[in-house]
CSV table of C-alpha atoms (C1' of nucleotides) in Angstrom, one decimal:
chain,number,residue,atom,x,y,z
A,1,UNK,CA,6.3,-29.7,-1.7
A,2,UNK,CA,2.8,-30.0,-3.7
A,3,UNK,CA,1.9,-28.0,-6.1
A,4,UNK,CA,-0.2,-26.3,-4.0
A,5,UNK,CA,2.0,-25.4,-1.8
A,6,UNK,CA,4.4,-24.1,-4.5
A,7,UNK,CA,1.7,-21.7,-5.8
A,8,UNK,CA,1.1,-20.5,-2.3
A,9,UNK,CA,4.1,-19.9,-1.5
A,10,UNK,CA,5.0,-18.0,-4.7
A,11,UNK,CA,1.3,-16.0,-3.8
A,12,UNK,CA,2.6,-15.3,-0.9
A,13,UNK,CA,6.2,-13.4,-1.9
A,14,UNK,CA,4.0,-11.6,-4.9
A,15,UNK,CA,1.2,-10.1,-2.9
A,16,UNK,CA,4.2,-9.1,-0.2
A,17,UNK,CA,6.4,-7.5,-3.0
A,18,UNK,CA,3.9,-6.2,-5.7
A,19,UNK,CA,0.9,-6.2,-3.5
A,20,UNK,CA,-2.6,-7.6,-5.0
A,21,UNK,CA,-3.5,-5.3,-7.7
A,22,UNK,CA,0.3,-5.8,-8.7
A,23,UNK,CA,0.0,-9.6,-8.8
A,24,UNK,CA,-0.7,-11.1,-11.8
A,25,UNK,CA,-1.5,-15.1,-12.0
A,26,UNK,CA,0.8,-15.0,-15.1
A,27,UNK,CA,3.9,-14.0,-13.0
A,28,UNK,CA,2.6,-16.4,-10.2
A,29,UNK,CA,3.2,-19.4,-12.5
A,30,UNK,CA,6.5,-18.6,-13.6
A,31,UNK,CA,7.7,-17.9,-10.3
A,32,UNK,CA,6.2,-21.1,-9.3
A,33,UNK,CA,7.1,-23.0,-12.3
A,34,UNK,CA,3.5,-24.6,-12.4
A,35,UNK,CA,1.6,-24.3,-15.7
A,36,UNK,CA,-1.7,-22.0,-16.3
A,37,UNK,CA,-4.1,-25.0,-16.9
A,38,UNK,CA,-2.5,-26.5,-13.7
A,39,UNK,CA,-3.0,-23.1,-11.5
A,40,UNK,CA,-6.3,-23.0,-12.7
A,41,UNK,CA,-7.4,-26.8,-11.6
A,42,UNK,CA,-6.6,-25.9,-8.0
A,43,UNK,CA,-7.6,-22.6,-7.5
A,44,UNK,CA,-10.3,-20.9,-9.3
A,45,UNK,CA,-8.5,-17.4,-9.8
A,46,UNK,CA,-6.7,-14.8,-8.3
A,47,UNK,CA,-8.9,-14.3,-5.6
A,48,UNK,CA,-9.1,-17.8,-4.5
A,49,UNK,CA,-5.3,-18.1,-4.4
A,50,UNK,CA,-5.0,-15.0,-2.5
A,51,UNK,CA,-6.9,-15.8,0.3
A,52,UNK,CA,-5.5,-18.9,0.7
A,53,UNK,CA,-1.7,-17.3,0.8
A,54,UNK,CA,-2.9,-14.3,3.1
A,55,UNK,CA,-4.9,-17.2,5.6
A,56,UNK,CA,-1.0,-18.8,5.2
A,57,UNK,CA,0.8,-15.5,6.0
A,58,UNK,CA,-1.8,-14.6,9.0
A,59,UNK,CA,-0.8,-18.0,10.6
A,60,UNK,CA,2.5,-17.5,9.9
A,61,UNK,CA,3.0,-13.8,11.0
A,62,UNK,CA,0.7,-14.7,13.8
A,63,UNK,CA,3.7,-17.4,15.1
A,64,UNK,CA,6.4,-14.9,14.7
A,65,UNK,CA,4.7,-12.2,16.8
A,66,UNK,CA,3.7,-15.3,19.7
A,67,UNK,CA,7.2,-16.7,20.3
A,68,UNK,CA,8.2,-12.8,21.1
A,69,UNK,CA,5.2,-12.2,23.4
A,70,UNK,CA,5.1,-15.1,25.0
A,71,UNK,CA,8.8,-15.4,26.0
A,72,UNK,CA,9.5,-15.3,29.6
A,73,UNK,CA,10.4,-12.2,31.0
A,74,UNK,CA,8.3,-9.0,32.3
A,75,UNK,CA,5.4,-8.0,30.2
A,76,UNK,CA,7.8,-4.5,29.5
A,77,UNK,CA,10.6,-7.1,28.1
A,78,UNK,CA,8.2,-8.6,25.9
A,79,UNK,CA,6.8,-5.8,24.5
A,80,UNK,CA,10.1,-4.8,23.9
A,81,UNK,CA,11.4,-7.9,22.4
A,82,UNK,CA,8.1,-7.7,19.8
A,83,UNK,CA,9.6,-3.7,19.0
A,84,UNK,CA,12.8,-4.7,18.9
A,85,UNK,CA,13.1,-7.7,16.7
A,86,UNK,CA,15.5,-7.8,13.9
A,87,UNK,CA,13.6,-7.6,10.8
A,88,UNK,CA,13.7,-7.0,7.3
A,89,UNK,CA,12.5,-3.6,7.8
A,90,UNK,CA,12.5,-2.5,4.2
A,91,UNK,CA,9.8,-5.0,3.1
A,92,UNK,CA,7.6,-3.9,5.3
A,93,UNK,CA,4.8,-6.3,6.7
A,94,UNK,CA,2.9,-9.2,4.6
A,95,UNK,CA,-0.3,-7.9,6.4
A,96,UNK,CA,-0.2,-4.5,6.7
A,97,UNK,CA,1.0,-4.2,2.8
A,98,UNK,CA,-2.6,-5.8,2.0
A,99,UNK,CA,-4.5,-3.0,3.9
A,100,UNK,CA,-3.4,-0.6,1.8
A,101,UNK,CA,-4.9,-2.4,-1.3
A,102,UNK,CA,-8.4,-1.3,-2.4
A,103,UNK,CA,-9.7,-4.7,-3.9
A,104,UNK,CA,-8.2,-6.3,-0.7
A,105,UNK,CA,-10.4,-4.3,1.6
A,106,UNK,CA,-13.3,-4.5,-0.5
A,107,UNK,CA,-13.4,-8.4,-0.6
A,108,UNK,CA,-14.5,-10.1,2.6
A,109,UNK,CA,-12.3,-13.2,1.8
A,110,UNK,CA,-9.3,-11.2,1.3
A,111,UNK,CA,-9.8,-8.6,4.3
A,112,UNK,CA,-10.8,-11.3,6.6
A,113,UNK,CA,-7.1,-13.1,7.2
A,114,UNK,CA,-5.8,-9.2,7.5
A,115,UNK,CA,-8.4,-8.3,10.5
A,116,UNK,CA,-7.7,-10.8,12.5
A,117,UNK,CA,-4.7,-10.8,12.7
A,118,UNK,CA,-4.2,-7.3,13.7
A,119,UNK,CA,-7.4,-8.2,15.9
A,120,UNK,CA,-5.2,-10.8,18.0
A,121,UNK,CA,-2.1,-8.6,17.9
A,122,UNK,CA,-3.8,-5.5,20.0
A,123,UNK,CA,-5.8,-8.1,22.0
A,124,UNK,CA,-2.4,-9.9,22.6
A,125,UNK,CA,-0.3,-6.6,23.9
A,126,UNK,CA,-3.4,-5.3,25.4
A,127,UNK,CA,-3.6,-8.5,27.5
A,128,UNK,CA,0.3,-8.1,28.8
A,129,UNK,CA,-0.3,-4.7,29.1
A,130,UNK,CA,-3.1,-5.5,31.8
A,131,UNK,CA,-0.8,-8.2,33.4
A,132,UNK,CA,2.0,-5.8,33.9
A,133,UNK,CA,-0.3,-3.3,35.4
A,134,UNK,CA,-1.6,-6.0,37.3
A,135,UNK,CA,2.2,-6.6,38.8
A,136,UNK,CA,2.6,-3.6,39.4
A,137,UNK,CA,5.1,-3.0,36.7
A,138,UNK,CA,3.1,-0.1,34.3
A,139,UNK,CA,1.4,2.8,35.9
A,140,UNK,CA,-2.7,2.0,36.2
A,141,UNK,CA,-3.9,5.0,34.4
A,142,UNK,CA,-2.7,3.3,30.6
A,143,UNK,CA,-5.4,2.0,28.7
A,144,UNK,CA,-4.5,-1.0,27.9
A,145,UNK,CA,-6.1,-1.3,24.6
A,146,UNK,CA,-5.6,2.1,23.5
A,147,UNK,CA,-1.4,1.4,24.7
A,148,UNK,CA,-1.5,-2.2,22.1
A,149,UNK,CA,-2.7,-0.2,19.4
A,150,UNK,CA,-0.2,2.7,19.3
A,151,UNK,CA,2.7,-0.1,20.2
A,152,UNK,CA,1.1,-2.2,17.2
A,153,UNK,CA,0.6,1.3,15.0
A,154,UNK,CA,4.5,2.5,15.7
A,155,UNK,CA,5.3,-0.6,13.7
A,156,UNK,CA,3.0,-0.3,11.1
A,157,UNK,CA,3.8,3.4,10.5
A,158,UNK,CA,7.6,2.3,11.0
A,159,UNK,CA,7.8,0.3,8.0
A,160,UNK,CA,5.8,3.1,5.9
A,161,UNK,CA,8.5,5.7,7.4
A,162,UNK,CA,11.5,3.6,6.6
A,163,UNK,CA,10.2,2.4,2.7
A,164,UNK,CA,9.4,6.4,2.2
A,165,UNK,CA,13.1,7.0,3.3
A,166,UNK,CA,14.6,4.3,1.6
A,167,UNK,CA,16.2,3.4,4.6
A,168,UNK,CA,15.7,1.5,7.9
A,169,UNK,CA,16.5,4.1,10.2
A,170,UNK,CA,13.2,5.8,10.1
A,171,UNK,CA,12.0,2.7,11.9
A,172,UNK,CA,14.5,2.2,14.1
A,173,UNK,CA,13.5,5.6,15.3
A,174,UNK,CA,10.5,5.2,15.8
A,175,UNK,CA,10.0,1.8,17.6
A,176,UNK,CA,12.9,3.1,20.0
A,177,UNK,CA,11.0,6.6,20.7
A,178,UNK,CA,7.7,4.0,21.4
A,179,UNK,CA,9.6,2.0,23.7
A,180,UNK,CA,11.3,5.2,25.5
A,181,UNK,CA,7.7,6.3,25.9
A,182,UNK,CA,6.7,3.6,27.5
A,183,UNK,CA,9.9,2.8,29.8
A,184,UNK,CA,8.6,5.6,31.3
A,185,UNK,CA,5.6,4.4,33.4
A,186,UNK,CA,7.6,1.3,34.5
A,187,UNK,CA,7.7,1.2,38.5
A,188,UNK,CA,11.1,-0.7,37.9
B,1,UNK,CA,-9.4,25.5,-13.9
B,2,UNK,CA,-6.4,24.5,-16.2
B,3,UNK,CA,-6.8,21.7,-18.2
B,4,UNK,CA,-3.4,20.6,-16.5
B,5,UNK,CA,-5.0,21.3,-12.9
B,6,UNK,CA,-7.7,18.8,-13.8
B,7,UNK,CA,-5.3,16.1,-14.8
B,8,UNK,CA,-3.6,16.7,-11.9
B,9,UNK,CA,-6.0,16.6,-9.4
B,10,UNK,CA,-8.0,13.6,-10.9
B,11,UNK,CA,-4.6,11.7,-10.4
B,12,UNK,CA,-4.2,13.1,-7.1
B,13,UNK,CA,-7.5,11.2,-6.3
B,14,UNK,CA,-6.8,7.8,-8.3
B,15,UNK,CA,-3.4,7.7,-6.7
B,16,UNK,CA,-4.8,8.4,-3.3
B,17,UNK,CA,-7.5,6.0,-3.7
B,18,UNK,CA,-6.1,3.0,-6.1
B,19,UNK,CA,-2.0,3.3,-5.7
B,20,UNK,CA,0.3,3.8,-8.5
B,21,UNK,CA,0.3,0.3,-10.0
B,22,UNK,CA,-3.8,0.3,-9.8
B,23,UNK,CA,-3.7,4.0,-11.8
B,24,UNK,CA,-4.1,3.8,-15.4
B,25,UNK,CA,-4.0,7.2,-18.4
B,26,UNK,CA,-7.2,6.1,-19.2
B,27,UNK,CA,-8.9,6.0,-15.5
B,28,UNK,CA,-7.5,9.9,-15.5
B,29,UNK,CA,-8.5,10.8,-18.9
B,30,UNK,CA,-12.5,10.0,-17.7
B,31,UNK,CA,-12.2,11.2,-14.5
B,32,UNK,CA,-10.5,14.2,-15.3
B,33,UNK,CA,-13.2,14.3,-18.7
B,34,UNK,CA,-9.7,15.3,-20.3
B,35,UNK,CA,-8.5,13.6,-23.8
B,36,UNK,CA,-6.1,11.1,-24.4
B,37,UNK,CA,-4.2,13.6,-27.1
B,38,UNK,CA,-4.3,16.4,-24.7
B,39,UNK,CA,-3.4,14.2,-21.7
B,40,UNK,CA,-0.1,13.6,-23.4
B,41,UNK,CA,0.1,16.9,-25.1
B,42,UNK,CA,0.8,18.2,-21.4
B,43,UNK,CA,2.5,15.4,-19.8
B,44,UNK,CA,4.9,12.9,-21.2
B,45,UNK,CA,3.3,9.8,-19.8
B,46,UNK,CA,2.3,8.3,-16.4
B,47,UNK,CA,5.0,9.0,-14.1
B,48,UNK,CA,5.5,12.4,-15.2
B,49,UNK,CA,2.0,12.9,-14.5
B,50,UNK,CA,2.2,10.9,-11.0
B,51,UNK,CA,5.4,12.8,-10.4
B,52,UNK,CA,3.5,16.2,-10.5
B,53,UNK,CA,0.2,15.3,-8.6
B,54,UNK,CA,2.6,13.9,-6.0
B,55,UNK,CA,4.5,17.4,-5.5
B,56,UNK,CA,1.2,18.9,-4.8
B,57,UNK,CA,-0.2,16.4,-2.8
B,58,UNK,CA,3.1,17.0,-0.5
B,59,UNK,CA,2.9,20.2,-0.8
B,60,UNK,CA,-0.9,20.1,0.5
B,61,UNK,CA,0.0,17.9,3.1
B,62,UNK,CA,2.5,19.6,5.0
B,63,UNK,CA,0.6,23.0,4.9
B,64,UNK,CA,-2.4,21.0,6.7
B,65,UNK,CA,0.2,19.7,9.0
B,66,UNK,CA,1.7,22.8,9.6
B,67,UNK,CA,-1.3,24.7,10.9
B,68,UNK,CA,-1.8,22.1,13.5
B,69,UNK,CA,2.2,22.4,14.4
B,70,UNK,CA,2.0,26.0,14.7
B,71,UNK,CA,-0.9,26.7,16.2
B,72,UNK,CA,-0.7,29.2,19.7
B,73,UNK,CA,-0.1,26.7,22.8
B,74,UNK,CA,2.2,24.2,24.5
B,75,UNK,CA,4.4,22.2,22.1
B,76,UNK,CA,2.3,19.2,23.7
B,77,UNK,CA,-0.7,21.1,22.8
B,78,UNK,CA,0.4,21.3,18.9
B,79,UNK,CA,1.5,17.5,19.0
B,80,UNK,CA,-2.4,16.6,20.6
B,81,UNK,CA,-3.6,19.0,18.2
B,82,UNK,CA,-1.6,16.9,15.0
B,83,UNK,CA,-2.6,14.0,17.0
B,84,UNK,CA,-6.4,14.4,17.2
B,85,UNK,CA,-7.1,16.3,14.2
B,86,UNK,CA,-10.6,15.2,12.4
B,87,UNK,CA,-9.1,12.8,9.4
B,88,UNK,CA,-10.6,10.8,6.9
B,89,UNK,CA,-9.3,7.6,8.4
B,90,UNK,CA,-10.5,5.3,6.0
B,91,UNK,CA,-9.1,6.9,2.9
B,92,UNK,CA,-5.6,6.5,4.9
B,93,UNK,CA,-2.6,8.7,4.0
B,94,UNK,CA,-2.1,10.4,0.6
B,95,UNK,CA,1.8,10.4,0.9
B,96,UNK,CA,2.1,7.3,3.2
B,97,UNK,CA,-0.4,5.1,0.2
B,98,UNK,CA,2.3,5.7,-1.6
B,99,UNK,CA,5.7,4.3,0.3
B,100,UNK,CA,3.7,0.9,-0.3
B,101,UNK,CA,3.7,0.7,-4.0
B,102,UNK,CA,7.2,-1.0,-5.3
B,103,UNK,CA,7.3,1.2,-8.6
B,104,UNK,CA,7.1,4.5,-6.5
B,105,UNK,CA,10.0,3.8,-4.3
B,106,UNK,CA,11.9,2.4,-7.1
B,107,UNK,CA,11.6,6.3,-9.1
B,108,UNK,CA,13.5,8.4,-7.6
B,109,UNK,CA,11.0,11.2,-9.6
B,110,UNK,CA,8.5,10.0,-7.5
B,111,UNK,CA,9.6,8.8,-4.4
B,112,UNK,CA,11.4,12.1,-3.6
B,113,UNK,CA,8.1,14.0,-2.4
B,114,UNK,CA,7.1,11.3,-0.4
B,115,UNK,CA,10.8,11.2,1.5
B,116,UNK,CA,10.7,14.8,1.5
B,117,UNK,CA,7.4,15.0,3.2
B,118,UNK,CA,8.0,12.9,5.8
B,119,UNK,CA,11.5,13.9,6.6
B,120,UNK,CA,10.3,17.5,7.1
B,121,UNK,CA,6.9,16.0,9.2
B,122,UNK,CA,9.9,14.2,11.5
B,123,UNK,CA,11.6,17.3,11.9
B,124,UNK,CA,9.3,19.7,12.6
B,125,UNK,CA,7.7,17.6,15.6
B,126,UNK,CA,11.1,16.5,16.8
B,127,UNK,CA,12.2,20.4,16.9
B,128,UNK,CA,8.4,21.0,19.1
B,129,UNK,CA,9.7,18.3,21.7
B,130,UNK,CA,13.1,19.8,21.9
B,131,UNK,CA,11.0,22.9,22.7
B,132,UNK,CA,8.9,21.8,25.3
B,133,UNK,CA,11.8,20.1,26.9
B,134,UNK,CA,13.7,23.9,27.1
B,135,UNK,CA,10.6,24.9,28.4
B,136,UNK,CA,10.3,22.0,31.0
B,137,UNK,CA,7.2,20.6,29.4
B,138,UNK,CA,8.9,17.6,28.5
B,139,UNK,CA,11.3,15.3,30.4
B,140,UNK,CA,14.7,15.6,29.2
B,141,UNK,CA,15.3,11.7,28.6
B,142,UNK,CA,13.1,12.0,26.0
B,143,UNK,CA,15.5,11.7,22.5
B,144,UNK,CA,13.3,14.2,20.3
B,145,UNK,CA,13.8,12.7,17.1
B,146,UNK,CA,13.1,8.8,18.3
B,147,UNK,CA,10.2,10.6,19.7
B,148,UNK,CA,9.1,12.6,17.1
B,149,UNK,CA,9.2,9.4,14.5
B,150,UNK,CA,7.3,7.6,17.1
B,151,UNK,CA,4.6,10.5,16.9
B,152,UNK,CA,4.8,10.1,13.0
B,153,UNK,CA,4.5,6.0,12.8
B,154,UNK,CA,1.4,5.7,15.1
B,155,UNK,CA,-0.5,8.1,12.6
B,156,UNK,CA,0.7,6.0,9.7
B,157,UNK,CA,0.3,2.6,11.3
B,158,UNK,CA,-3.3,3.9,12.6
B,159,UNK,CA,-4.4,4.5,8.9
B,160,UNK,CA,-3.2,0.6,8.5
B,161,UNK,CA,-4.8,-0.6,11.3
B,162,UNK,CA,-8.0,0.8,10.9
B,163,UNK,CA,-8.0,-0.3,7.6
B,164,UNK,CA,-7.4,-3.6,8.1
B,165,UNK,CA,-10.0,-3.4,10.5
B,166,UNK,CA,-12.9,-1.8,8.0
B,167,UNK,CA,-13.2,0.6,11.0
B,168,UNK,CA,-11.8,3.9,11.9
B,169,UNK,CA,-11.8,2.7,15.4
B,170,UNK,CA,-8.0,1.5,15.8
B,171,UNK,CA,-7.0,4.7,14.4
B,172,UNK,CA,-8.3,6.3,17.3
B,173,UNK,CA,-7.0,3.9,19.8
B,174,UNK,CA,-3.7,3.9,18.5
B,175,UNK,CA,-3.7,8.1,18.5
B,176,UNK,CA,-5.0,8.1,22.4
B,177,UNK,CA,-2.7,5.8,23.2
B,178,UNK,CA,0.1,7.7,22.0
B,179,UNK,CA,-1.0,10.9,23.4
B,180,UNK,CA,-1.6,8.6,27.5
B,181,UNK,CA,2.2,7.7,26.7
B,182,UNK,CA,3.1,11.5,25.9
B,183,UNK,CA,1.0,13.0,28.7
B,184,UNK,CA,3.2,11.2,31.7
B,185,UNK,CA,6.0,12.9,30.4
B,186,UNK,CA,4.8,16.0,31.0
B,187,UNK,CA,5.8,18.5,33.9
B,188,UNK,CA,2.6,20.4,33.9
C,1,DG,C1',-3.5,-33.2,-13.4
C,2,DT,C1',-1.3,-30.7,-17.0
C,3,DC,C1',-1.0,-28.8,-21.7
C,4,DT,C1',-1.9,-25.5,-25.5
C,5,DA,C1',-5.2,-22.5,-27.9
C,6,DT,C1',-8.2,-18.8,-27.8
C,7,DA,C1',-10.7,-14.7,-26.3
C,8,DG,C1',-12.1,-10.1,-24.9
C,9,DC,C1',-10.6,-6.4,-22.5
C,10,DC,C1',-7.1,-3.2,-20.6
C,11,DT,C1',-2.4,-0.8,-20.6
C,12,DG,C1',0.5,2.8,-22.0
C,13,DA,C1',1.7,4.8,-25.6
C,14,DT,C1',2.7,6.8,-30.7
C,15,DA,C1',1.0,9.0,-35.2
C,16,DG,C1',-0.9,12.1,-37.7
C,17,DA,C1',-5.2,14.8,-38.9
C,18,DC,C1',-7.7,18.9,-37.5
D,1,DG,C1',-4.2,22.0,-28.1
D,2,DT,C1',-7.3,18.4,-29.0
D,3,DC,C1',-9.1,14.5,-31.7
D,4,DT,C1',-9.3,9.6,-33.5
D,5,DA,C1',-6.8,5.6,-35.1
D,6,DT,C1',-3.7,2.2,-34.2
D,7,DC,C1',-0.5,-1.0,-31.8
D,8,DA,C1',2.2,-4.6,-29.2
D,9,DG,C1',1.8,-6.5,-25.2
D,10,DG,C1',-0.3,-8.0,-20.6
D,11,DC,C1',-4.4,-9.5,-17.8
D,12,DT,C1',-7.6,-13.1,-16.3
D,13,DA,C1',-9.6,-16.3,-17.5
D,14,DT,C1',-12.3,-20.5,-20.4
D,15,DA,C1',-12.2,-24.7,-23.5
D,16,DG,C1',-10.9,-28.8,-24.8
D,17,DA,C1',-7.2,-32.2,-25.9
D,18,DC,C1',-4.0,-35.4,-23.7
DNA sequence: GTCTATAGCCTGATAGAC
DNA sequence: GTCTATCAGGCTATAGAC
């Protein structure tokens, strides 16, 4: 792995644990085990770094998200199968952590990897929402857009619920009430 | 106003607004216009003073919830109303801000509002659907507290999304689409 | 490319006068 | 109760040697 890569990556598991604000390129080198003069001859600062491990997350959580959406089965099971997925719950999300964060939001750079990628996500479930309407398979009347942002929303607000609880079950709870919610305007 | 009431609300703001980690004595001694002797004459240090504006801020918080939740009309009427009430998207959620900030959840002292909060937020709308499935509003599949937590997430993951977004759009989405999922459980 | 040195400012307090 | 002084340490770099 470069050294790039190994200050990325170590970005990456700051601005997911501490968040930006609670990142400092200090604790960035000794997690990475790369020197300050070296951090600062690839990236210019903070910011610089930071995009470049939220543009890696985006693609990454982007990938994770595909391979459950575009799994064969009925646009229902693969909404369910993005709801349902195992994960560590008590983490919370790479992305949505970063929306929270002021300076994140304020700088275009920074926000930009975080937009899109919740961008794609509705326009992704709004799309296989459509298609199972389509089939016949959810009731016409949802909107499909305004269906992929609650179903994107009750995972959000899931890992909020279950990090304020201490404990997972918060969004277990909640991603299981979403999909009862929704098993309901299935023709099937 | 109590020179204590001014400390706390001025941290009530900088927490709301820049986290807990992104909060520093000094950012409430000016906004507050109170001293840095007196500061610590009345509180012990930074978490104490966190620790108090975040009891208040709960406190706040649920009473603004609660008029929505018992407002005259159908419980699905008193979910809409929590549902669609005018917010400050943008700003996001005082209590929910804070379930993302590591050294919160790591304090018991401080995470026990936020818990608190949202335990009681869960409970009071899961108890609504259980009444307006007695009543025959709702249908009885529905598992109130999955439900209820459901309700709860999209709010919180809306503030997230819309965020992300630099738009209070998705936050509007998400709440709609929540409520077209709710309404085709309805009787009436 | 990587290293050490230095810098100015901020953080979160403590101490003691008034 | 409130004020100013002080402090050890961290933050976010920049400079220049190797």
């Amino acid at each position: 792995m470069t050294t790039q890569d190994r200050l990325i990556e170590s970005t990456q598991d700051l601005l997911w644990e501490r968040g930006y604000v609670g990142t400092s390129p200090k604790a960035i080198q000794q997690r990475s085990g790369v020197g300050q003069g070296s951090m600062y001859h690839h990236f210019t600062g903070k910011p610089d770094l930071a995009a470049a491990a939220l543009r890696r997350s985006a693609e990454q959580m982007r990938g994770i998200a595909e391979a459950d959406l575009a799994a064969p089965g009925t646009a229902y099971d693969r909404i369910a199968a993005y709801l349902r997925r195992d994960r560590d719950v008590l983490r919370g999300c790479r992305m949505g952590r970063m929306a929270q964060d002021p300076d994140v939001v304020a700088d275009p750079q920074l926000r930009a990897p975080v937009e899109e990628t919740f961008d794609w996500l509705r326009g992704r479930i709004a799309d296989l929402v459509a298609e199972g309407q389509a089939a016949g398979e959810f009731a016409p009347g949802l909107d499909p857009a305004d269906t992929a942002a609650a179903v994107v929303a009750v995972v959000q607000g899931g890992y909020v619920l279950a990090r304020a609880a201490g404990d997972a079950g918060p969004f277990e709870r909640a991603t299981r009430g979403a999909l009862g919610l929704l098993a309901a305007h299935r023709s099937a």
